[in-house]
Steps between C-alpha positions, in 0.01 A plus 500: 500500500661653805507311826410715802513225757766269626823547688657748259187702422593857433872429501539511123134548419396733222291794625130480409423635154855456367605246240748229591747615234865408488660541839698301756194345663355374172820396321725366778276199577494404132878531459566309822254226400667462161839460670361262763339283232829472314656360818206274582475357149865396517450368854208280397595400147868576438607161631308322224805542275702298753312168534814326626539724804398350833154605614628633833749722315238654272260548793767689697603702194138585428443602862807725491372673183149534647644673808601794281165493321325566831711815546334631184146361524425601857595868451310501170183393676558729800549806275226402256227429755444870562421551130375159381261262671621156605317345205661746260849433640449125463372548145801715409728233646331219305507686167869580554567142607344357184678753279838425658435126481412511130832670423684261734339190345576610145850643544643300793321166478467507121128419503258600228223753564178357355156638415363315803740695724404827332126438536539392862704808586253722315220363719709575809555855367124531458463404867758767590294757307197423715703527822606854406168599343328513836151383587272425207181703498 
């Protein structure tokens, strides 16, 4: 679905009748959101491996990491809004966020991925499908 309204309408928008395809406007937001989610996941959850650190230290460290995440997420949404709707951008971000977090939880935190996690994430993916499918008729 192409978004023809909003502040960046037409800026990176795909001309009517053309497919989205693989181009800067369709891929840059996804790449930037992947990078931003790597930063944000560490900002929010990286400190869990350091339970002895003072809370104020981990809050400041997390804030410092999140500062750089914003330099990726904001441009991703600004570029992407001419091609994707706001709902689609948020859905892309959430799917990426869950994917990054699963890898983070398993490989960094050493947690197990269970069937319950898989089923829950599959239901979220089903919701993402309906966001991109467009209006039901």
